[in-house]
XYZ file of C-alpha atoms in Angstrom:
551
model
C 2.682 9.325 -26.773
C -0.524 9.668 -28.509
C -3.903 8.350 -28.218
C -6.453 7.561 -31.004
C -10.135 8.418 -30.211
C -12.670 6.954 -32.648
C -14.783 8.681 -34.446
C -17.485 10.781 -32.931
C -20.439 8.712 -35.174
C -19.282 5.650 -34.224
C -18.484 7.185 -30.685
C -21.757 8.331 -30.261
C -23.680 4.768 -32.089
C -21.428 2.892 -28.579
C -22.427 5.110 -26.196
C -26.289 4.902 -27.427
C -26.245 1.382 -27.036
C -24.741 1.078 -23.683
C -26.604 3.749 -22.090
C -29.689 1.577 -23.118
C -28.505 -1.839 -22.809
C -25.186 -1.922 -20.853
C -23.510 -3.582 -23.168
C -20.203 -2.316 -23.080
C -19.012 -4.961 -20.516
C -20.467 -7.308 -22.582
C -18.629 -6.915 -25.819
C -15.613 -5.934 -24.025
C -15.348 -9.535 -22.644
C -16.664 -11.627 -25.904
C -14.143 -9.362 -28.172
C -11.325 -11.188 -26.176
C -12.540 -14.762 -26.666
C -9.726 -16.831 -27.852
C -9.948 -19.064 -31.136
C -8.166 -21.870 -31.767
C -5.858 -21.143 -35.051
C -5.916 -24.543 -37.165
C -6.599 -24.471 -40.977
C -9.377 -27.643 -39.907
C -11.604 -25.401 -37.924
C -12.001 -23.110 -41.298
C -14.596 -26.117 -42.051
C -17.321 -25.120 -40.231
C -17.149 -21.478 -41.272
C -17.271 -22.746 -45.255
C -20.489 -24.400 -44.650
C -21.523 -21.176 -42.628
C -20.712 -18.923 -45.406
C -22.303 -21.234 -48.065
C -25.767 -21.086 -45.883
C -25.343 -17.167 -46.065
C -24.363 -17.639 -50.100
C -27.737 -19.862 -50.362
C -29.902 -17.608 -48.516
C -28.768 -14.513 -50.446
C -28.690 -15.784 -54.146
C -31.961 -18.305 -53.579
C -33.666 -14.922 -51.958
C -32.995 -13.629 -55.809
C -34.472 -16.387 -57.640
C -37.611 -16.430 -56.093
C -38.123 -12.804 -57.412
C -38.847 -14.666 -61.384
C -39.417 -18.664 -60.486
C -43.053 -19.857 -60.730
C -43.825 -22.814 -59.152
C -46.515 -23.988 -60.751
C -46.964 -26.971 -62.853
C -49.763 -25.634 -65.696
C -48.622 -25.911 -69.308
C -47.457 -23.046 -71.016
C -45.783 -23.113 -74.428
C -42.125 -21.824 -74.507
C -41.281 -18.659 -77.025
C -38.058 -17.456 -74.935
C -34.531 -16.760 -75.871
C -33.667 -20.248 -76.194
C -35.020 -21.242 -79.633
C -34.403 -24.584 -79.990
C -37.224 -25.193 -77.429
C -39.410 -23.397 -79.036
C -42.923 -23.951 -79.615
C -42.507 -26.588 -77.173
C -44.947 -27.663 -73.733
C -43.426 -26.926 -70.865
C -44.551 -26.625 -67.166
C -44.117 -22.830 -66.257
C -41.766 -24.003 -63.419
C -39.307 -24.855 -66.196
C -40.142 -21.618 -68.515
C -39.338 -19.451 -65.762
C -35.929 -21.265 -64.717
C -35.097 -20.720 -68.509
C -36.024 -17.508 -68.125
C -34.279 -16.587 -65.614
C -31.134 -18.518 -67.170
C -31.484 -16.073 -70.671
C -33.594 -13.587 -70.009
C -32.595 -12.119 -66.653
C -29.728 -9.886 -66.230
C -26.888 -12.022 -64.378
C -30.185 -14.836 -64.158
C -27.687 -17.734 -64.848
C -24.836 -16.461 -62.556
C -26.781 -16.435 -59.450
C -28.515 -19.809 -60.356
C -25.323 -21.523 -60.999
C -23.642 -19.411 -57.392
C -26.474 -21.093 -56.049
C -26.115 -24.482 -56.967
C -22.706 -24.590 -56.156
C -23.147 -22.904 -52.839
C -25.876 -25.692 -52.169
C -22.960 -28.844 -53.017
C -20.142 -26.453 -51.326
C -22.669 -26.793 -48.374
C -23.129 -30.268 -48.356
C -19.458 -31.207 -48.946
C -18.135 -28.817 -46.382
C -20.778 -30.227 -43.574
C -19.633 -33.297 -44.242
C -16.233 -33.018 -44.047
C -16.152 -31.084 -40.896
C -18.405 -33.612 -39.186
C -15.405 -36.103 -40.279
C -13.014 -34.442 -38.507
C -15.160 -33.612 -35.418
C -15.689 -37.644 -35.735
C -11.888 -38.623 -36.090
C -10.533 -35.941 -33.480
C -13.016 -36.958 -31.112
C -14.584 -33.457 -30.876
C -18.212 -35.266 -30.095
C -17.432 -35.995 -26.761
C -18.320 -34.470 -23.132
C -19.550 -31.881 -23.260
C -20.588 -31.638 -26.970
C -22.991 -34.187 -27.631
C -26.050 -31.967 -28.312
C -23.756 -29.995 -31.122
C -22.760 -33.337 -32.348
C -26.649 -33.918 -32.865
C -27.892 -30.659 -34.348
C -24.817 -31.118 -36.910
C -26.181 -34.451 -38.155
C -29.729 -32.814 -37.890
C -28.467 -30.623 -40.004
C -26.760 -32.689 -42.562
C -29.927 -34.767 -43.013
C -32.141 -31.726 -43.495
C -29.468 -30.425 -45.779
C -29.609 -33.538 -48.186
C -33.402 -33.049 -48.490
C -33.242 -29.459 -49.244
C -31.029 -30.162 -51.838
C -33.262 -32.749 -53.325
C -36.024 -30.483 -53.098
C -34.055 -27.437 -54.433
C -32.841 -29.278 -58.177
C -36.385 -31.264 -57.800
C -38.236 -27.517 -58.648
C -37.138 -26.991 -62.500
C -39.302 -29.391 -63.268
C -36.282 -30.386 -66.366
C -36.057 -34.383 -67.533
C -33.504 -34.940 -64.598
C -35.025 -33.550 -61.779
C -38.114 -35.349 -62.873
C -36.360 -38.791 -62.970
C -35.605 -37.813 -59.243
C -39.047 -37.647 -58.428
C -39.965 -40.189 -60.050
C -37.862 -42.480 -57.804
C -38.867 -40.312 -54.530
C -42.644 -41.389 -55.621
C -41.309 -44.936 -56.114
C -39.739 -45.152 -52.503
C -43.095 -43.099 -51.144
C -45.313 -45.928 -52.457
C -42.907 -49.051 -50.936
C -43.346 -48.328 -47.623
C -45.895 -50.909 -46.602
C -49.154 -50.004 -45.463
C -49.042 -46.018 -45.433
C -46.632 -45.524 -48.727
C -49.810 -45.149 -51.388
C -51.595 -42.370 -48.670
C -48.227 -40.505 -48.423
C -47.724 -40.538 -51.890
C -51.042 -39.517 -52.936
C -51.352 -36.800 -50.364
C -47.514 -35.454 -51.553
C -48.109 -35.460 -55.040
C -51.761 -34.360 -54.701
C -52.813 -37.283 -57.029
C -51.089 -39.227 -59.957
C -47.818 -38.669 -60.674
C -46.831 -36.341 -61.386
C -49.933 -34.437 -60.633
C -50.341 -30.422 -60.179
C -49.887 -29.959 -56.662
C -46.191 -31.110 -55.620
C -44.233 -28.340 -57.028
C -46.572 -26.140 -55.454
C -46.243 -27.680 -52.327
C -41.975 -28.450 -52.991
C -41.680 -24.567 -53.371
C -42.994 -24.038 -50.236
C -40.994 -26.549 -47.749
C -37.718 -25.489 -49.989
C -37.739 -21.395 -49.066
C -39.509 -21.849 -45.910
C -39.903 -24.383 -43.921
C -36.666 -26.041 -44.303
C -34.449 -22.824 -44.163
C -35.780 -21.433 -41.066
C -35.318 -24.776 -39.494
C -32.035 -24.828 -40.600
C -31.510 -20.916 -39.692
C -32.524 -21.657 -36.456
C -30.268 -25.349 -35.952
C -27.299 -22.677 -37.157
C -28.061 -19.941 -35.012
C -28.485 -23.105 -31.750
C -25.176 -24.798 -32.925
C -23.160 -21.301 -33.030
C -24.746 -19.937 -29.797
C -23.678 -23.738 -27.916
C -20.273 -23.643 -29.455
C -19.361 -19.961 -28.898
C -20.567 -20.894 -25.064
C -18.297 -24.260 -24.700
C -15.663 -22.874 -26.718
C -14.052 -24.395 -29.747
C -11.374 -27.817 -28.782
C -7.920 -27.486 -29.837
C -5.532 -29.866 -31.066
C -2.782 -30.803 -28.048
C 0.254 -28.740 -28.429
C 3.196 -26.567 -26.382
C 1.066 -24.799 -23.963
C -2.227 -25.973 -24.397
C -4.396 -28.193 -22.027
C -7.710 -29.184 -20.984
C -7.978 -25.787 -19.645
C -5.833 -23.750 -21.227
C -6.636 -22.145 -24.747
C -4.087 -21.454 -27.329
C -5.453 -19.104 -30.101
C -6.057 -15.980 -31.765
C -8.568 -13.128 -29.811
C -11.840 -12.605 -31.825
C -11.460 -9.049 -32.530
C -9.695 -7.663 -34.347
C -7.358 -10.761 -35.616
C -10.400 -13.613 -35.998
C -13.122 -11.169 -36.842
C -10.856 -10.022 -40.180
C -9.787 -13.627 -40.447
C -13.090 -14.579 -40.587
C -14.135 -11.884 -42.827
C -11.979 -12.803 -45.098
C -13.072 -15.931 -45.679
C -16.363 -15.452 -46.476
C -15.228 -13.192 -49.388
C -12.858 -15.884 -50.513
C -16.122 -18.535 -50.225
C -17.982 -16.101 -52.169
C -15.358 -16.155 -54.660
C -15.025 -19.416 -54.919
C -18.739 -20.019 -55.688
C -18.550 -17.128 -58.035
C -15.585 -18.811 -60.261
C -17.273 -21.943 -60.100
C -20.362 -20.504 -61.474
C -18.845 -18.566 -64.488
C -16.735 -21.709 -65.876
C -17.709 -24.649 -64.482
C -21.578 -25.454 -66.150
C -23.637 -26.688 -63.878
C -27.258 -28.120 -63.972
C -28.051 -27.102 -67.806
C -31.871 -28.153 -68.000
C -32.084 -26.355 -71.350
C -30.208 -29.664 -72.370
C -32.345 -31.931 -70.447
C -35.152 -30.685 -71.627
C -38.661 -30.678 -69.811
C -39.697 -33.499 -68.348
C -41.974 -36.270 -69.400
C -42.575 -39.720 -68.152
C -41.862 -41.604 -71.342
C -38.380 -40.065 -71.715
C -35.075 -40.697 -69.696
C -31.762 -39.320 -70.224
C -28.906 -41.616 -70.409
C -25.839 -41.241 -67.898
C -27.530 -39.207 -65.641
C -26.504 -38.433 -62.286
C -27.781 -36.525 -59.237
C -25.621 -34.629 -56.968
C -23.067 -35.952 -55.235
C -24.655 -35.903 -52.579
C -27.283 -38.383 -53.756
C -24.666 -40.466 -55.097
C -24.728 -42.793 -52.452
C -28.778 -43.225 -52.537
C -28.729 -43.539 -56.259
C -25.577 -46.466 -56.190
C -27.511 -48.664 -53.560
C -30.701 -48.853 -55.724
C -28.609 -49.774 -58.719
C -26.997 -52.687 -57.034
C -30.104 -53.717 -55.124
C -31.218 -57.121 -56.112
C -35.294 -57.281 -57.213
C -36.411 -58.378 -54.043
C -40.126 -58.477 -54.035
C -42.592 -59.978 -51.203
C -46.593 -60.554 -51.732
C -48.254 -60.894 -48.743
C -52.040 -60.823 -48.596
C -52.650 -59.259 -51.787
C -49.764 -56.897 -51.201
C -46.277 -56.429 -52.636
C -43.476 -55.138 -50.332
C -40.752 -53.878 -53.090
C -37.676 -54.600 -51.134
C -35.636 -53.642 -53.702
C -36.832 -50.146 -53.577
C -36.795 -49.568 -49.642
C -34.045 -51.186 -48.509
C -31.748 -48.467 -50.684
C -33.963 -45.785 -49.935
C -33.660 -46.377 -45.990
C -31.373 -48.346 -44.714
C -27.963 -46.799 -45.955
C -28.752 -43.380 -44.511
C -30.727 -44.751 -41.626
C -27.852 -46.770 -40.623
C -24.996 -44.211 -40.891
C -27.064 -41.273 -39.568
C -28.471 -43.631 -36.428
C -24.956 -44.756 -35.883
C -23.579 -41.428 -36.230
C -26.092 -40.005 -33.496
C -25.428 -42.849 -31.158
C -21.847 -42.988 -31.350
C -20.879 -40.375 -28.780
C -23.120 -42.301 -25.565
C -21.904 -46.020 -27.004
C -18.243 -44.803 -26.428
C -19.190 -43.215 -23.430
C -21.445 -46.109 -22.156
C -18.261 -49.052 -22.977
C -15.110 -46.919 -22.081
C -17.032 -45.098 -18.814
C -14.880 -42.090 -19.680
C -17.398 -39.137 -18.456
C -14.848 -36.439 -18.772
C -15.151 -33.273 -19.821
C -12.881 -33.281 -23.274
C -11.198 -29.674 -24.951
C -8.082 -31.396 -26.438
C -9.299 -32.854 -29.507
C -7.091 -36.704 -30.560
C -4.606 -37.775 -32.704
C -6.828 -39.834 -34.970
C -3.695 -42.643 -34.935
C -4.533 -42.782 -30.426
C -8.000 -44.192 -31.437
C -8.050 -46.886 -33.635
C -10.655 -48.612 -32.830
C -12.880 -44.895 -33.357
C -10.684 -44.373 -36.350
C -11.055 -47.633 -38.427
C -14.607 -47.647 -37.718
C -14.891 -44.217 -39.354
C -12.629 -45.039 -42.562
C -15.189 -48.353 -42.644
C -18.321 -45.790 -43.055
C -16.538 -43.482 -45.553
C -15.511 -46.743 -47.910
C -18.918 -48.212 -47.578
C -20.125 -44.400 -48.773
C -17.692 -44.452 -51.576
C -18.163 -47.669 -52.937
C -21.833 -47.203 -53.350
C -21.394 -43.457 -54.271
C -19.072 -45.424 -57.197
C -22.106 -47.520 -58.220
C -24.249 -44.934 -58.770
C -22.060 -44.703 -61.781
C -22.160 -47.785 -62.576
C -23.391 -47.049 -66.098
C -20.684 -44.441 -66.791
C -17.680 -46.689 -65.294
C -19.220 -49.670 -67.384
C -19.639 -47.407 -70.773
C -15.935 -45.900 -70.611
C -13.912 -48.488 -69.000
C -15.208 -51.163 -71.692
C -17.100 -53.655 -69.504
C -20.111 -55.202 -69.138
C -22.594 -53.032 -67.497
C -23.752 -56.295 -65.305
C -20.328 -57.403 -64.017
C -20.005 -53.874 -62.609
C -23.240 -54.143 -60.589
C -22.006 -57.526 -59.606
C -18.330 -56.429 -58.539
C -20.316 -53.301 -56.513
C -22.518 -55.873 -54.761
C -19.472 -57.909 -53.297
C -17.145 -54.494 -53.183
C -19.487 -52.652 -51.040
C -19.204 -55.465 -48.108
C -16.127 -56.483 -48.983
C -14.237 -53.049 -49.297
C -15.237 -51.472 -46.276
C -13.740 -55.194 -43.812
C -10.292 -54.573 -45.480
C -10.626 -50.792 -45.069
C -11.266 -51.426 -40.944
C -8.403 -53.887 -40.747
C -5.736 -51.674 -42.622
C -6.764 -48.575 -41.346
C -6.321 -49.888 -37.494
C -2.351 -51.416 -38.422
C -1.855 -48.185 -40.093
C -2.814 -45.961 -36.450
C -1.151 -48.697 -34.361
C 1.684 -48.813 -36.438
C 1.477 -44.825 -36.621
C 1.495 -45.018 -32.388
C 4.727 -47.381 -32.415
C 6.801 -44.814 -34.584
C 5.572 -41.826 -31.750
C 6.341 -44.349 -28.969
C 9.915 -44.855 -30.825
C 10.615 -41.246 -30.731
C 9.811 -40.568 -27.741
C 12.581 -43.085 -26.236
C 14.993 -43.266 -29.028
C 14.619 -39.772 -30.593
C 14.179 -38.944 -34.224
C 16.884 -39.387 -37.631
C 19.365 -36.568 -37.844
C 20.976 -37.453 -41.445
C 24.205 -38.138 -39.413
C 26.213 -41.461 -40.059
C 28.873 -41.321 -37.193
C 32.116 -43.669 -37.291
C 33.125 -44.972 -33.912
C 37.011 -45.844 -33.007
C 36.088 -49.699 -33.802
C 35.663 -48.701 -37.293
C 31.416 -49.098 -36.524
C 29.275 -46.760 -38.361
C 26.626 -45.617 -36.115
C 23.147 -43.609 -36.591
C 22.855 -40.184 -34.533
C 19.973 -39.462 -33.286
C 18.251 -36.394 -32.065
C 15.589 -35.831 -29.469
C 12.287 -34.796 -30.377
C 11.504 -30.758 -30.617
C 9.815 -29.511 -27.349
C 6.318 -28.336 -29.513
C 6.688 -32.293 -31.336
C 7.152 -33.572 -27.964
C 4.066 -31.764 -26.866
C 2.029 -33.610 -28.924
C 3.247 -36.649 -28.759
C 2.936 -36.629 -24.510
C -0.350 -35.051 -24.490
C -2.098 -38.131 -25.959
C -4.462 -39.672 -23.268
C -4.504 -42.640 -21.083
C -7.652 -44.673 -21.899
C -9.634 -44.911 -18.239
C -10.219 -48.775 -16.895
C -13.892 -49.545 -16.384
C -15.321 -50.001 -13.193
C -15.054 -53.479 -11.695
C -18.501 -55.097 -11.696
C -20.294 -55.265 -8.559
C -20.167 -58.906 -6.448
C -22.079 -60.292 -3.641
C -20.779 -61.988 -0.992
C -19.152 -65.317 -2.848
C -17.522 -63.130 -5.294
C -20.246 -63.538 -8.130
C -20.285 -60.859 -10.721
C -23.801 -59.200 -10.554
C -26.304 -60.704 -13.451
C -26.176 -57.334 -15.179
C -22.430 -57.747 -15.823
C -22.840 -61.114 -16.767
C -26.163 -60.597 -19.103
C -26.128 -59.356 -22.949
C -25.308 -56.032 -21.966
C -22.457 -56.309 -19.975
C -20.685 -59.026 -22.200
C -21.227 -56.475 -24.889
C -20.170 -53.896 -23.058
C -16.901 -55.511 -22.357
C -16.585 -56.655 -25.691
C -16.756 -52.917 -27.017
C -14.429 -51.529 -24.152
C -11.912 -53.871 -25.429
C -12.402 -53.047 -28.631
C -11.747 -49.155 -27.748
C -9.025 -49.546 -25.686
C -7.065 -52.688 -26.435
C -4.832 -51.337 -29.724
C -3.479 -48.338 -27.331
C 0.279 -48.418 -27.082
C 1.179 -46.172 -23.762
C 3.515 -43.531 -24.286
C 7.271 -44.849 -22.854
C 7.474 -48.961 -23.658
C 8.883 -49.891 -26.454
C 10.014 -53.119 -24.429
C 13.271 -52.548 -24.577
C 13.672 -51.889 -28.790
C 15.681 -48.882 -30.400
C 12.560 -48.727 -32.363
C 14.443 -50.752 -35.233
C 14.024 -53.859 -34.412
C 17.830 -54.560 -33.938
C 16.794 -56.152 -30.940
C 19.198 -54.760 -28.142
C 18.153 -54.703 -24.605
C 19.455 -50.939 -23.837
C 19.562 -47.961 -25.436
C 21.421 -44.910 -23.692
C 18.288 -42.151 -22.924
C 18.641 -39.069 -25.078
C 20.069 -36.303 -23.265
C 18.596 -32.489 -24.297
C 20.815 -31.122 -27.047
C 22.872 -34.529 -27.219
C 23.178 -36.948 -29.702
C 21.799 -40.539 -29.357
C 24.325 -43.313 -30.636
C 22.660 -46.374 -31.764
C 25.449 -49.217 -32.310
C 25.219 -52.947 -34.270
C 26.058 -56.080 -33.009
């Protein structure tokens, strides 16, 4: 039997390091950390690898990109803008776009990066939402992701805001629009951001500086927290054969995860890469430069932005004058309270469940999103009321191709976007309890085999077959909701005031809400799960067949 030695260079680079910093006992231990192997964890690492993609191509551009807003008159590669005024923010994106070597490929890598980062953030803070993964003890992640996501948005803004084309300009002109509504301090803020009039000299400048500085390094350093606090509480796991609160089913970081991960980065990168050769993206040679007397029909931000850009379009012109001043509703309302409400009530979430169910245990199994359906329908609620006005901000595009009237789409968005997310809660809960029945059914009664079995009567039975042990594992491993603590009485049995007050009715009121649609494991109240309605059913034996009979 032989044994490989590695090679004396890299030999020699180890023992350097732990003869200084003693860190082979170290690495030796965090090279056998187990991870979790489930496609949905993958999530995190895209938006990881699109932050590295970012940081990489936007290092690039800032090698040509002048952020300046003097006026310089364009004589580059792209002749049909010739001889034209432009700010020398957008002459130097154009030239970087035609005159650069590979200019255009990194800008477009990095645009796509930037919505690859936004879309894969979001969609891994839905699942950590629906499988519950916020909970005890990973609250603080929980908030640094949404942290995160809200810085994200604005760096975006800030990133297509710099060209200085027709539609970033449109964009700022509505950021300076929902600067000046907010009463009292909104014509200071927007004077001291814009450095005067708009559009003024100074907020490109200034734009520049907050999108390759300030904002990455915050962001570097909410990564770098978020990483360091998962790697310490270890990733959750979705309930399976062998896996528990304290067990960990997975693959060891090195060498399987480490290549893994590898891996995937190259694949994001290549991803991004594809995208940016044949998929255009942000082509402000089209746009043109911007100017406030011009405005480019069917133009949309980011997807991001979507939803932003849909509730001001459906926003009714509210206006208020009050002592000589006008409060433009219909600007501020859109601008603040759809993010302000799903960000605040994405933060708070994780103590309000905590605070109605009382559950204060530590959680590593992440749920079945069909055992919460309260949690569950809730979510689906915030990701229709996102959708719908994401669809507005189209309006103009769905009115223009589908052939209708431009105002009877704002209308139908205004009653869809209330509307649309109450029939989303209600289905979405029958669907999970519905979903809980069926694994309640197996469990008792088994699952179809395909098998039609004749008995000596001449009956034609069903056969069934019990669940597999790693289904079964699953299904058994979904958790018993805990009761809350009986309110405290004095000596005549009286419920203390704080039980009876605001707070504990609501309380109450959201306990039940949490735990009331949860169908235990085992009753089935006396059904074959078919609603045939016989009293018994014979138990499924291991390896035997379950005979259900008529009649």
């Amino acid at each position: 039997m032989s044994t490989t030695t590695p090679p004396k260079a890299i030999d020699d680079a180890v023992g350097y390091a732990d003869d200084r910093f003693a860190s082979a006992n170290f690495m030796r231990s965090k090279m056998k950390k187990v991870f979790p192997d489930h496609w949905s964890f993958m999530l995190g690492e895209i938006a990881l690898y699109s932050f590295v993609i970012l940081l990489l191509t936007g290092t690039f551009l800032t090698f040509w990109f002048k952020p300046s807003m003097a006026e310089v008159v364009y004589n580059g590669s792209y002749t049909k803008l010739h001889g034209v005024s432009v700010s020398e923010a957008y002459d130097s994106t154009l030239r970087i776009s035609f005159d650069v070597r590979g200019g255009l490929l990194i800008r477009q890598i990095h645009h796509w990066a930037a919505v690859l980062f936004l879309a894969s953030i979001m969609v891994h803070m839905l699942r950590i939402f629906f499988t519950g993964a916020y909970r005890k003890p990973r609250e603080v992640n929980w908030l640094i992701g949404i942290t995160m996501f809200t810085i994200a948005i604005l760096e975006g803004l800030f990133g297509y805001s710099l060209p200085d084309d027709l539609l970033s300009g449109t964009g700022l002109r509505i950021t300076q629009g929902v600067l000046q509504s907010i009463p009292v301090v909104g014509t200071y803020l927007y004077y001291f951001a814009f450095g005067g009039a708009f559009p003024g000299q100074d907020f490109i400048p200034r734009l520049y500086t907050i999108h390759v500085l300030l904002i990455p390094g915050i962001l570097l350093a909410l990564v770098v927290a978020h990483l360091m606090i998962m790697w310490f509480q270890g990733h959750t796991q979705y309930a399976g054969k062998g896996k528990s609160e304290k067990t960990v089913t997975g693959k060891a970081f090195y060498p399987v995860f480490l290549i893994k991960t590898n891996a995937f980065f190259i694949y994001t990168f290549a991803i991004c890469a594809a995208l940016a050769t044949f998929a255009q993206i942000n082509p402000i040679w089209l746009f043109g430069p911007y100017t406030p007397d011009s405005i480019t029909a069917g133009s949309q931000p980011d997807f991001y932005m979507g939803f932003l850009e849909g509730a001001l379009r459906i926003m009714p012109n509210w206006e208020t004058s009050l002592w000589g001043h006008t409060v433009g509703w219909n600007v501020l309302i859109p601008a603040l309270v759809p993010l302000g409400l799903i960000m605040t009530g994405a933060a708070l979430w994780p103590f309000v469940e905590q605070w109605a169910t009382g559950d204060r245990r530590v959680h590593h199994l992440a749920d079945r999103p069909r055992n919460a359906p309260f949690r569950t329908a809730v979510g689906m609620t915030v990701v229709a009321f996102y959708g719908f006005l994401w669809l507005a901000g189209g309006n103009d595009i769905l009115a223009d191709r589908f052939h209708v009237s431009l105002y009877a789409t704002t209308w139908f968005f205004r009653g869809a976007v209330f509307i649309g997310p109450a029939i989303t809660y209600v289905v979405t809960k029958r669907i999970c309890i519905g979903l809980q029945r069926s694994d309640v059914a197996k469990l008792d009664h088994g699952v179809e085999s395909g098998i039609i079995k004749m008995m000596p009567s001449g009956e034609f039975v069903e056969v069934h077959e019990p669940v597999k042990e790693e289904a079964e594992a699953v299904l058994r491993a979904k958790p018993e909701p805990l009761a809350l603590p009986a309110a405290a009485e004095d000596e005549n049995g009286i419920p203390s005031p704080g039980s009876r007050g605001p707070l504990g009715r609501a309380r109450k009121a959201l306990n039940t809400a949490f735990v009331a649609d949860d169908i235990p494991n085992g009753h089935t109240n006396g059904h074959n799960g078919h609603g045939d309605g016989h009293e018994e059913s014979p138990e499924v034996g291991s390896g035997d067949h379950k005979e259900l009979s008529r009649g």
